[in-house]
Amino acid sequence: MSSAALDFSLTQQLTVTGLCALSAFIAHRALAVFNDGVRPFLLDFVQGRTTRGATTAVSFGLSAGFVFGLGAPMALSTGVLNPWLLFLPTDVLGLLAPRKWLAPVLGGAWGAVVVLGLDGANGLAHELPVDFLTAMRRMSTPILFLFALFPVLAVTRQFGRPLGAVAGVLELALTVLTMKLWPQMFAGSLAMAAGVLMLIGLAVARDLRRRRAERAEQKEAEAEAGAEARAEARAEARAEARAEAGASTPQAGPPGDDLMASLFSASAARLRRHLPLFMLLGAGVAVLAQSHVLGGGEATSFLIAKGDYTEAAQVDFYRAFGFLPLIATTALASGAYGIAGFTFVYPIGYLMPNPALAALAGAAVFAAEVLALSAIGRLLGRLPAVRDSSEQLRAAITDALQLAILFGSLLAAEAMGGGLGIMVVGGLWLLNEAMGRPVVRMAAAPAAVIASGVLLNLLYWLDLFTPVTG
């Protein structure tokens, strides 16, 4: 892997600063946030049922662990920025700002801190006797290869152990084949593709079987019941509906469905009214991805650091399917979109040949996503198995990454401190678990590596520890 240098060009510095300013402004307007857990709370804020301070507190509580425990360590160890480091703080700063003009100022200031401060921190850390940032690069192999197994977990959970075993054998065979025939390619690329396609194929087949069964049952019921019986049933149903809701207030459907449809329609219309802002946001994210200083995920950051841009695009493309239903439904329910949209803007940006085309592509992707949001919501409602597959993918990604990051962090601990490093990092992780996870599990292990690195350097200066050689 190349050196994890965070020395950005002036253009890249200005792009990061401008994008952070824009994302903070959009968060201030409650039009979009990056944290999926914060988005559902924005509806109450937009409708005046909660205060800006309370919403900011929720955002900070759900984001701080990811920023300092995952975003910063990943950026320092790979030399590639990530959305947790850039956009989670701008969520908080944008919501915190009491004035519209102050939000982009605070967001831009955070972007400047990132691009100007990280390089200095990176250089200082590499001068320490115990170089824990270099050790953290040992995380790359577990993250890349264990991440590739997430489709196997999703297939197993949704469709059972036999099909899960088939997916596992298929991925293993394709990984071995890729390593043998195409050693220059990331070995998990074809395996992930096959696993995701298998999952989607099984889900679509289940939905099609369900719809055929429903149509067959409907035809059978219609054949058994005569026209007169059907008419009487409809008349009785209408009479009951009028009796419950009042004859003077006719309804076309269940009140809850009408209310939800009205809410979704209003949310989609709110987002469409601000389409130019979203197009500008999409252009900025795509340009930053095209410059290969921004990665959309943990595995992606390491792939970009190695120069494997095509594989990085593939990984983030598959990842997007796991989060699309969550982002779509929370956006329609709250009227707030995602800072990275459905995240398809990342892989598109990686593959663009120049910033101008990346900006155009990013703007077009965001425009298409926002305009299609209502249709996507209706489609997901008609395909429950596909929607469940996305939820299974998202959960499998989280589980695979939690194991990979923990295992990689222990490898990093061994590299910088031998058994003592493993003891400290593993002990901090276990302590976090015993205390009820004040630091979210995925961020706890990288945070423990950095804390362990600081402790080992202190022990070295006290002449109580000798750094591991090699």
Tab-separated table of C-alpha atoms in Angstrom:
chain	number	residue	atom	x	y	z
A	1	MET	CA	0.000	0.000	0.000
A	2	SER	CA	1.208	3.478	-0.767
A	3	SER	CA	2.159	5.874	1.958
A	4	ALA	CA	-0.840	7.222	3.786
A	5	ALA	CA	-0.018	10.870	3.109
A	6	LEU	CA	-2.738	13.435	3.594
A	7	ASP	CA	-1.129	16.249	1.607
A	8	PHE	CA	-3.976	17.670	-0.474
A	9	SER	CA	-3.590	20.002	-3.419
A	10	LEU	CA	-5.083	23.480	-3.207
A	11	THR	CA	-7.960	22.447	-5.457
A	12	GLN	CA	-8.714	19.440	-3.256
A	13	GLN	CA	-8.540	21.597	-0.116
A	14	LEU	CA	-11.003	24.087	-1.585
A	15	THR	CA	-13.318	21.284	-2.744
A	16	VAL	CA	-13.392	19.662	0.695
A	17	THR	CA	-13.953	23.016	2.399
A	18	GLY	CA	-16.711	24.032	-0.007
A	19	LEU	CA	-18.437	20.646	0.199
A	20	CYS	CA	-18.403	20.707	4.001
A	21	ALA	CA	-19.844	24.237	3.936
A	22	LEU	CA	-22.617	23.159	1.571
A	23	SER	CA	-23.470	20.009	3.539
A	24	ALA	CA	-23.673	22.012	6.795
A	25	PHE	CA	-25.992	24.544	5.129
A	26	ILE	CA	-28.233	21.753	3.843
A	27	ALA	CA	-28.260	20.116	7.295
A	28	HIS	CA	-29.211	23.471	8.844
A	29	ARG	CA	-32.216	23.612	6.514
A	30	ALA	CA	-33.064	20.002	7.554
A	31	LEU	CA	-32.992	19.026	3.882
A	32	ALA	CA	-30.426	16.255	4.271
A	33	VAL	CA	-28.128	14.657	6.832
A	34	PHE	CA	-25.569	11.896	6.495
A	35	ASN	CA	-26.457	9.964	9.663
A	36	ASP	CA	-29.345	7.619	8.883
A	37	GLY	CA	-30.261	7.483	12.560
A	38	VAL	CA	-30.778	11.252	12.761
A	39	ARG	CA	-33.025	11.541	9.703
A	40	PRO	CA	-36.236	10.255	11.372
A	41	PHE	CA	-35.934	12.946	14.073
A	42	LEU	CA	-35.959	15.765	11.537
A	43	LEU	CA	-39.688	15.555	10.842
A	44	ASP	CA	-40.488	16.754	14.367
A	45	PHE	CA	-37.903	19.506	13.985
A	46	VAL	CA	-39.278	20.673	10.632
A	47	GLN	CA	-42.824	20.700	12.009
A	48	GLY	CA	-41.770	22.612	15.115
A	49	ARG	CA	-42.421	19.847	17.656
A	50	THR	CA	-38.817	19.848	18.881
A	51	THR	CA	-36.059	22.429	19.172
A	52	ARG	CA	-32.850	22.888	17.229
A	53	GLY	CA	-30.827	22.235	20.373
A	54	ALA	CA	-32.558	18.932	21.078
A	55	THR	CA	-32.099	17.764	17.491
A	56	THR	CA	-28.426	18.761	17.616
A	57	ALA	CA	-27.967	16.756	20.815
A	58	VAL	CA	-29.436	13.674	19.124
A	59	SER	CA	-27.138	14.143	16.129
A	60	PHE	CA	-24.053	14.566	18.298
A	61	GLY	CA	-24.877	11.548	20.429
A	62	LEU	CA	-25.332	9.315	17.385
A	63	SER	CA	-22.299	10.644	15.505
A	64	ALA	CA	-19.415	11.398	17.884
A	65	GLY	CA	-18.284	7.800	18.279
A	66	PHE	CA	-18.108	7.262	14.525
A	67	VAL	CA	-16.186	10.504	13.933
A	68	PHE	CA	-13.413	9.964	16.472
A	69	GLY	CA	-13.473	6.180	16.670
A	70	LEU	CA	-13.799	5.312	12.979
A	71	GLY	CA	-13.620	8.325	10.661
A	72	ALA	CA	-10.391	9.863	11.945
A	73	PRO	CA	-8.477	6.569	12.442
A	74	MET	CA	-9.457	5.315	8.971
A	75	ALA	CA	-8.395	8.572	7.328
A	76	LEU	CA	-5.069	8.629	9.158
A	77	SER	CA	-4.284	4.983	8.408
A	78	THR	CA	-5.280	5.023	4.711
A	79	GLY	CA	-4.614	8.607	3.631
A	80	VAL	CA	-8.157	8.707	2.206
A	81	LEU	CA	-10.988	10.820	3.603
A	82	ASN	CA	-14.303	9.204	4.456
A	83	PRO	CA	-17.885	10.432	4.947
A	84	TRP	CA	-17.876	9.786	8.708
A	85	LEU	CA	-15.060	12.289	9.123
A	86	LEU	CA	-16.474	14.893	6.738
A	87	PHE	CA	-20.247	14.719	6.929
A	88	LEU	CA	-21.148	13.566	10.439
A	89	PRO	CA	-19.586	16.717	11.953
A	90	THR	CA	-21.280	18.918	9.353
A	91	ASP	CA	-24.613	17.331	10.364
A	92	VAL	CA	-23.983	18.482	13.925
A	93	LEU	CA	-22.574	21.907	13.017
A	94	GLY	CA	-25.349	22.625	10.543
A	95	LEU	CA	-28.086	21.741	13.023
A	96	LEU	CA	-26.271	23.614	15.789
A	97	ALA	CA	-25.944	26.892	13.880
A	98	PRO	CA	-28.703	29.320	14.979
A	99	ARG	CA	-28.414	31.401	11.791
A	100	LYS	CA	-28.530	30.358	8.159
A	101	TRP	CA	-25.296	32.152	7.255
A	102	LEU	CA	-23.387	30.633	10.186
A	103	ALA	CA	-23.943	27.009	9.108
A	104	PRO	CA	-21.717	27.137	5.977
A	105	VAL	CA	-19.094	29.079	7.924
A	106	LEU	CA	-18.898	26.377	10.578
A	107	GLY	CA	-19.004	23.598	7.990
A	108	GLY	CA	-16.278	25.211	5.896
A	109	ALA	CA	-14.153	25.690	9.010
A	110	TRP	CA	-14.445	21.973	9.771
A	111	GLY	CA	-13.401	21.130	6.213
A	112	ALA	CA	-10.361	23.389	6.583
A	113	VAL	CA	-9.451	21.726	9.882
A	114	VAL	CA	-9.617	18.310	8.212
A	115	VAL	CA	-7.467	19.128	5.176
A	116	LEU	CA	-4.952	21.282	7.047
A	117	GLY	CA	-4.797	19.471	10.368
A	118	LEU	CA	-4.774	15.816	9.403
A	119	ASP	CA	-1.534	16.029	7.457
A	120	GLY	CA	0.246	17.539	10.440
A	121	ALA	CA	-1.177	14.925	12.783
A	122	ASN	CA	-0.229	12.204	10.297
A	123	GLY	CA	3.366	13.416	10.066
A	124	LEU	CA	3.681	13.736	13.829
A	125	ALA	CA	2.322	10.239	14.420
A	126	HIS	CA	4.827	8.723	11.974
A	127	GLU	CA	7.692	10.314	13.914
A	128	LEU	CA	6.723	8.575	17.151
A	129	PRO	CA	8.746	5.589	18.413
A	130	VAL	CA	5.592	3.441	18.187
A	131	ASP	CA	4.096	4.232	14.763
A	132	PHE	CA	0.531	3.119	15.324
A	133	LEU	CA	-0.733	4.605	12.045
A	134	THR	CA	1.524	2.376	9.975
A	135	ALA	CA	0.452	-0.559	12.140
A	136	MET	CA	-3.194	0.234	11.405
A	137	ARG	CA	-2.640	-0.604	7.745
A	138	ARG	CA	-2.664	-4.225	8.881
A	139	MET	CA	-6.440	-3.781	9.095
A	140	SER	CA	-6.753	-3.741	5.317
A	141	THR	CA	-6.597	-7.495	4.631
A	142	PRO	CA	-9.254	-8.556	7.177
A	143	ILE	CA	-11.547	-5.719	6.133
A	144	LEU	CA	-11.291	-6.458	2.415
A	145	PHE	CA	-11.665	-10.229	2.594
A	146	LEU	CA	-14.199	-10.552	5.408
A	147	PHE	CA	-16.283	-7.743	3.903
A	148	ALA	CA	-16.594	-9.868	0.744
A	149	LEU	CA	-18.616	-12.424	2.722
A	150	PHE	CA	-21.564	-10.161	3.501
A	151	PRO	CA	-23.747	-11.590	0.674
A	152	VAL	CA	-23.305	-15.072	2.163
A	153	LEU	CA	-24.628	-13.865	5.515
A	154	ALA	CA	-27.572	-12.140	3.851
A	155	VAL	CA	-28.516	-15.198	1.771
A	156	THR	CA	-28.281	-17.482	4.803
A	157	ARG	CA	-30.463	-15.282	6.986
A	158	GLN	CA	-33.161	-14.693	4.403
A	159	PHE	CA	-33.250	-17.970	2.486
A	160	GLY	CA	-31.859	-20.542	4.893
A	161	ARG	CA	-28.692	-22.520	5.508
A	162	PRO	CA	-28.678	-24.709	2.360
A	163	LEU	CA	-28.731	-21.732	-0.010
A	164	GLY	CA	-26.334	-19.914	2.311
A	165	ALA	CA	-23.913	-22.833	1.995
A	166	VAL	CA	-24.233	-22.681	-1.796
A	167	ALA	CA	-23.442	-18.943	-1.704
A	168	GLY	CA	-20.435	-19.574	0.546
A	169	VAL	CA	-18.996	-22.301	-1.691
A	170	LEU	CA	-19.583	-20.125	-4.758
A	171	GLU	CA	-17.804	-17.135	-3.226
A	172	LEU	CA	-14.876	-19.258	-2.039
A	173	ALA	CA	-14.461	-20.839	-5.470
A	174	LEU	CA	-14.586	-17.471	-7.234
A	175	THR	CA	-12.095	-15.956	-4.797
A	176	VAL	CA	-9.607	-18.787	-5.379
A	177	LEU	CA	-10.179	-18.555	-9.142
A	178	THR	CA	-9.601	-14.800	-9.148
A	179	MET	CA	-6.394	-15.114	-7.126
A	180	LYS	CA	-5.137	-17.737	-9.574
A	181	LEU	CA	-6.151	-16.217	-12.917
A	182	TRP	CA	-6.286	-12.467	-12.237
A	183	PRO	CA	-3.848	-11.737	-9.384
A	184	GLN	CA	-3.879	-8.007	-10.155
A	185	MET	CA	-7.617	-7.841	-9.301
A	186	PHE	CA	-9.048	-7.647	-5.792
A	187	ALA	CA	-9.812	-11.302	-5.091
A	188	GLY	CA	-13.233	-10.668	-3.595
A	189	SER	CA	-14.639	-8.692	-6.539
A	190	LEU	CA	-16.232	-11.530	-8.494
A	191	ALA	CA	-17.260	-13.294	-5.283
A	192	MET	CA	-19.190	-10.260	-4.057
A	193	ALA	CA	-20.809	-9.784	-7.464
A	194	ALA	CA	-21.986	-13.388	-7.557
A	195	GLY	CA	-23.266	-13.273	-3.984
A	196	VAL	CA	-25.237	-10.061	-4.437
A	197	LEU	CA	-26.716	-11.232	-7.743
A	198	MET	CA	-27.721	-14.534	-6.146
A	199	LEU	CA	-29.435	-12.718	-3.278
A	200	ILE	CA	-31.319	-10.336	-5.573
A	201	GLY	CA	-32.295	-13.185	-7.904
A	202	LEU	CA	-33.686	-15.233	-5.031
A	203	ALA	CA	-35.608	-12.238	-3.698
A	204	VAL	CA	-37.128	-11.366	-7.059
A	205	ALA	CA	-38.095	-15.004	-7.610
A	206	ARG	CA	-39.799	-15.104	-4.198
A	207	ASP	CA	-41.743	-11.913	-4.957
A	208	LEU	CA	-42.825	-13.250	-8.343
A	209	ARG	CA	-44.003	-16.521	-6.782
A	210	ARG	CA	-45.907	-14.603	-4.130
A	211	ARG	CA	-47.659	-12.418	-6.690
A	212	ARG	CA	-48.564	-15.436	-8.854
A	213	ALA	CA	-49.985	-17.193	-5.798
A	214	GLU	CA	-52.007	-14.124	-4.864
A	215	ARG	CA	-53.448	-13.849	-8.370
A	216	ALA	CA	-54.309	-17.558	-8.392
A	217	GLU	CA	-56.053	-17.280	-5.017
A	218	GLN	CA	-57.967	-14.246	-6.198
A	219	LYS	CA	-59.168	-16.015	-9.337
A	220	GLU	CA	-60.172	-19.068	-7.318
A	221	ALA	CA	-62.124	-16.937	-4.874
A	222	GLU	CA	-63.882	-15.143	-7.706
A	223	ALA	CA	-64.770	-18.422	-9.358
A	224	GLU	CA	-66.327	-19.801	-6.163
A	225	ALA	CA	-68.310	-16.695	-5.341
A	226	GLY	CA	-71.133	-15.603	-7.611
A	227	ALA	CA	-71.616	-12.120	-8.838
A	228	GLU	CA	-74.530	-11.588	-6.453
A	229	ALA	CA	-72.501	-12.652	-3.426
A	230	ARG	CA	-69.661	-10.345	-4.435
A	231	ALA	CA	-72.073	-7.446	-4.824
A	232	GLU	CA	-73.592	-8.119	-1.404
A	233	ALA	CA	-70.156	-8.316	0.175
A	234	ARG	CA	-69.140	-5.004	-1.366
A	235	ALA	CA	-72.404	-3.391	-0.207
A	236	GLU	CA	-71.891	-4.684	3.333
A	237	ALA	CA	-68.297	-3.469	3.350
A	238	ARG	CA	-69.379	-0.005	2.210
A	239	ALA	CA	-72.103	0.081	4.855
A	240	GLU	CA	-69.657	-0.887	7.582
A	241	ALA	CA	-67.164	1.716	6.419
A	242	ARG	CA	-69.832	4.425	6.461
A	243	ALA	CA	-70.980	3.323	9.903
A	244	GLU	CA	-67.442	3.574	11.279
A	245	ALA	CA	-66.370	6.817	9.627
A	246	GLY	CA	-69.760	8.528	9.284
A	247	ALA	CA	-71.898	8.551	6.184
A	248	SER	CA	-71.121	12.235	5.566
A	249	THR	CA	-67.365	11.573	5.313
A	250	PRO	CA	-66.721	9.070	2.525
A	251	GLN	CA	-63.172	7.688	2.165
A	252	ALA	CA	-61.297	6.093	-0.696
A	253	GLY	CA	-59.112	3.937	1.516
A	254	PRO	CA	-57.902	3.317	5.062
A	255	PRO	CA	-57.167	6.561	6.957
A	256	GLY	CA	-53.661	5.428	7.874
A	257	ASP	CA	-52.804	4.737	4.241
A	258	ASP	CA	-54.121	8.149	3.189
A	259	LEU	CA	-52.136	9.862	5.923
A	260	MET	CA	-48.930	8.053	5.018
A	261	ALA	CA	-49.403	8.710	1.303
A	262	SER	CA	-49.985	12.397	2.038
A	263	LEU	CA	-46.851	12.573	4.184
A	264	PHE	CA	-44.718	10.812	1.565
A	265	SER	CA	-46.048	13.074	-1.174
A	266	ALA	CA	-45.348	16.232	0.846
A	267	SER	CA	-41.818	15.052	1.696
A	268	ALA	CA	-40.986	14.222	-1.921
A	269	ALA	CA	-42.361	17.589	-3.060
A	270	ARG	CA	-40.245	19.383	-0.428
A	271	LEU	CA	-37.095	17.721	-1.700
A	272	ARG	CA	-37.953	18.438	-5.347
A	273	ARG	CA	-38.330	22.151	-4.555
A	274	HIS	CA	-34.658	22.226	-3.574
A	275	LEU	CA	-33.413	20.167	-6.511
A	276	PRO	CA	-30.664	22.681	-7.530
A	277	LEU	CA	-29.094	22.415	-4.067
A	278	PHE	CA	-29.066	18.635	-4.272
A	279	MET	CA	-27.561	18.728	-7.756
A	280	LEU	CA	-24.780	20.983	-6.472
A	281	LEU	CA	-24.233	18.598	-3.563
A	282	GLY	CA	-24.064	15.594	-5.909
A	283	ALA	CA	-21.568	17.399	-8.118
A	284	GLY	CA	-19.323	18.162	-5.136
A	285	VAL	CA	-19.347	14.610	-3.773
A	286	ALA	CA	-18.625	13.177	-7.230
A	287	VAL	CA	-15.711	15.565	-7.819
A	288	LEU	CA	-14.167	14.635	-4.485
A	289	ALA	CA	-14.613	10.926	-5.243
A	290	GLN	CA	-13.093	11.420	-8.708
A	291	SER	CA	-9.988	12.964	-7.136
A	292	HIS	CA	-9.600	9.708	-5.154
A	293	VAL	CA	-9.202	11.456	-1.820
A	294	LEU	CA	-12.658	10.335	-0.621
A	295	GLY	CA	-13.832	6.770	-0.075
A	296	GLY	CA	-17.417	5.827	0.643
A	297	GLY	CA	-16.682	2.967	3.047
A	298	GLU	CA	-14.115	1.109	5.125
A	299	ALA	CA	-13.109	-1.394	2.462
A	300	THR	CA	-13.277	1.284	-0.222
A	301	SER	CA	-10.767	3.488	1.580
A	302	PHE	CA	-8.141	0.748	1.523
A	303	LEU	CA	-8.847	-0.071	-2.127
A	304	ILE	CA	-8.488	3.585	-3.152
A	305	ALA	CA	-5.265	3.826	-1.140
A	306	LYS	CA	-3.945	0.879	-3.188
A	307	GLY	CA	-5.096	2.466	-6.462
A	308	ASP	CA	-7.773	-0.171	-7.143
A	309	TYR	CA	-10.443	2.296	-8.267
A	310	THR	CA	-12.521	-0.130	-10.320
A	311	GLU	CA	-12.759	-2.571	-7.420
A	312	ALA	CA	-13.608	0.315	-5.079
A	313	ALA	CA	-16.454	1.332	-7.396
A	314	GLN	CA	-17.736	-2.237	-7.435
A	315	VAL	CA	-17.698	-2.506	-3.631
A	316	ASP	CA	-19.573	0.764	-3.112
A	317	PHE	CA	-22.054	-0.098	-5.858
A	318	TYR	CA	-23.058	-3.310	-4.061
A	319	ARG	CA	-23.071	-1.542	-0.709
A	320	ALA	CA	-25.575	1.006	-2.016
A	321	PHE	CA	-28.245	-1.675	-2.462
A	322	GLY	CA	-28.121	-2.400	1.259
A	323	PHE	CA	-28.893	1.183	2.208
A	324	LEU	CA	-31.220	2.283	-0.605
A	325	PRO	CA	-34.519	1.199	1.063
A	326	LEU	CA	-33.504	2.723	4.406
A	327	ILE	CA	-32.550	6.056	2.829
A	328	ALA	CA	-35.633	6.115	0.592
A	329	THR	CA	-38.151	5.344	3.332
A	330	THR	CA	-36.618	7.684	5.916
A	331	ALA	CA	-36.387	10.454	3.316
A	332	LEU	CA	-40.037	10.047	2.354
A	333	ALA	CA	-41.113	9.915	5.993
A	334	SER	CA	-39.040	12.869	7.208
A	335	GLY	CA	-38.545	15.101	4.171
A	336	ALA	CA	-34.760	14.932	4.631
A	337	TYR	CA	-32.492	13.184	2.134
A	338	GLY	CA	-29.001	11.704	2.529
A	339	ILE	CA	-25.930	13.885	2.071
A	340	ALA	CA	-24.551	11.208	-0.264
A	341	GLY	CA	-27.978	10.318	-1.681
A	342	PHE	CA	-28.342	6.611	-2.315
A	343	THR	CA	-24.481	6.557	-2.393
A	344	PHE	CA	-24.310	5.592	-6.087
A	345	VAL	CA	-22.479	8.882	-6.564
A	346	TYR	CA	-19.336	7.365	-5.012
A	347	PRO	CA	-18.678	4.581	-7.570
A	348	ILE	CA	-19.644	6.873	-10.437
A	349	GLY	CA	-17.173	9.470	-9.191
A	350	TYR	CA	-14.318	6.964	-8.843
A	351	LEU	CA	-14.614	5.995	-12.511
A	352	MET	CA	-14.964	9.444	-14.100
A	353	PRO	CA	-11.948	10.517	-16.179
A	354	ASN	CA	-11.942	14.173	-15.081
A	355	PRO	CA	-13.598	16.499	-12.524
A	356	ALA	CA	-15.864	18.223	-15.073
A	357	LEU	CA	-17.520	14.970	-16.126
A	358	ALA	CA	-17.685	13.890	-12.495
A	359	ALA	CA	-19.545	17.078	-11.556
A	360	LEU	CA	-22.050	16.611	-14.385
A	361	ALA	CA	-22.561	12.943	-13.542
A	362	GLY	CA	-22.958	13.633	-9.821
A	363	ALA	CA	-25.526	16.359	-10.434
A	364	ALA	CA	-27.450	14.126	-12.831
A	365	VAL	CA	-27.445	11.185	-10.388
A	366	PHE	CA	-28.792	13.298	-7.543
A	367	ALA	CA	-31.444	14.844	-9.774
A	368	ALA	CA	-32.594	11.406	-10.929
A	369	GLU	CA	-32.669	10.068	-7.364
A	370	VAL	CA	-34.692	12.949	-5.951
A	371	LEU	CA	-37.155	12.942	-8.855
A	372	ALA	CA	-37.605	9.164	-8.634
A	373	LEU	CA	-37.944	9.034	-4.860
A	374	SER	CA	-41.741	8.593	-4.782
A	375	ALA	CA	-41.657	5.900	-7.479
A	376	ILE	CA	-38.901	4.053	-5.613
A	377	GLY	CA	-40.969	4.128	-2.430
A	378	ARG	CA	-43.995	2.662	-4.229
A	379	LEU	CA	-41.841	-0.016	-5.887
A	380	LEU	CA	-40.327	-1.075	-2.576
A	381	GLY	CA	-43.832	-1.402	-1.168
A	382	ARG	CA	-44.706	-3.935	-3.870
A	383	LEU	CA	-41.506	-5.987	-3.498
A	384	PRO	CA	-41.286	-7.047	0.148
A	385	ALA	CA	-38.681	-9.767	-0.435
A	386	VAL	CA	-36.373	-7.370	-2.277
A	387	ARG	CA	-36.856	-4.834	0.504
A	388	ASP	CA	-36.027	-7.510	3.080
A	389	SER	CA	-32.916	-8.427	1.081
A	390	SER	CA	-31.652	-4.879	1.354
A	391	GLU	CA	-32.199	-4.935	5.097
A	392	GLN	CA	-30.352	-8.250	5.311
A	393	LEU	CA	-27.504	-6.814	3.233
A	394	ARG	CA	-27.205	-3.815	5.518
A	395	ALA	CA	-27.152	-5.966	8.645
A	396	ALA	CA	-24.662	-8.394	7.062
A	397	ILE	CA	-22.348	-5.541	6.053
A	398	THR	CA	-22.361	-4.281	9.634
A	399	ASP	CA	-21.682	-7.715	11.118
A	400	ALA	CA	-18.914	-8.542	8.656
A	401	LEU	CA	-17.212	-5.199	9.190
A	402	GLN	CA	-17.446	-5.413	12.966
A	403	LEU	CA	-15.560	-8.719	12.922
A	404	ALA	CA	-13.104	-7.511	10.282
A	405	ILE	CA	-12.325	-4.265	12.098
A	406	LEU	CA	-11.878	-6.044	15.427
A	407	PHE	CA	-9.597	-8.677	13.904
A	408	GLY	CA	-7.662	-6.056	11.938
A	409	SER	CA	-7.270	-3.906	15.036
A	410	LEU	CA	-5.783	-6.860	16.913
A	411	LEU	CA	-3.341	-7.400	14.034
A	412	ALA	CA	-2.397	-3.733	14.264
A	413	ALA	CA	-1.985	-4.082	18.026
A	414	GLU	CA	0.340	-7.062	17.553
A	415	ALA	CA	2.361	-5.168	14.948
A	416	MET	CA	3.008	-2.178	17.188
A	417	GLY	CA	3.182	-3.781	20.619
A	418	GLY	CA	3.256	-7.567	20.399
A	419	GLY	CA	1.372	-9.301	23.188
A	420	LEU	CA	1.145	-6.111	25.237
A	421	GLY	CA	-0.505	-4.323	22.318
A	422	ILE	CA	-3.046	-7.113	21.918
A	423	MET	CA	-3.715	-7.037	25.657
A	424	VAL	CA	-4.352	-3.286	25.710
A	425	VAL	CA	-6.454	-3.112	22.532
A	426	GLY	CA	-8.436	-6.241	23.352
A	427	GLY	CA	-8.859	-5.105	26.940
A	428	LEU	CA	-10.201	-1.702	25.915
A	429	TRP	CA	-12.626	-3.345	23.502
A	430	LEU	CA	-13.854	-5.750	26.193
A	431	LEU	CA	-14.153	-2.894	28.685
A	432	ASN	CA	-16.274	-0.968	26.195
A	433	GLU	CA	-18.541	-4.012	25.858
A	434	ALA	CA	-18.802	-4.419	29.639
A	435	MET	CA	-19.722	-0.752	30.058
A	436	GLY	CA	-22.630	-1.013	27.632
A	437	ARG	CA	-20.753	0.268	24.554
A	438	PRO	CA	-20.327	3.994	25.226
A	439	VAL	CA	-18.340	3.857	21.963
A	440	VAL	CA	-20.232	2.116	19.161
A	441	ARG	CA	-18.872	-1.367	18.490
A	442	MET	CA	-17.616	-0.693	14.971
A	443	ALA	CA	-15.597	2.328	16.145
A	444	ALA	CA	-14.401	0.882	19.437
A	445	ALA	CA	-11.530	-1.224	18.065
A	446	PRO	CA	-9.827	1.505	15.924
A	447	ALA	CA	-10.216	3.944	18.815
A	448	ALA	CA	-8.575	1.356	21.072
A	449	VAL	CA	-5.648	1.056	18.647
A	450	ILE	CA	-4.997	4.800	18.787
A	451	ALA	CA	-5.359	4.867	22.592
A	452	SER	CA	-3.018	1.891	22.806
A	453	GLY	CA	-0.505	3.632	20.527
A	454	VAL	CA	-0.490	6.698	22.763
A	455	LEU	CA	-0.040	4.508	25.869
A	456	LEU	CA	2.811	2.504	24.321
A	457	ASN	CA	4.626	5.699	23.384
A	458	LEU	CA	4.266	6.956	26.951
A	459	LEU	CA	5.645	3.651	28.235
A	460	TYR	CA	8.559	3.953	25.804
A	461	TRP	CA	9.430	7.424	27.079
A	462	LEU	CA	9.304	6.061	30.619
A	463	ASP	CA	11.710	3.311	29.519
A	464	LEU	CA	9.100	0.641	30.269
A	465	PHE	CA	8.530	-0.614	26.729
A	466	THR	CA	10.645	-1.463	23.692
A	467	PRO	CA	8.863	-1.075	20.309
A	468	VAL	CA	8.404	-4.159	18.197
A	469	THR	CA	10.959	-4.221	15.372
A	470	GLY	CA	10.184	-4.854	11.723
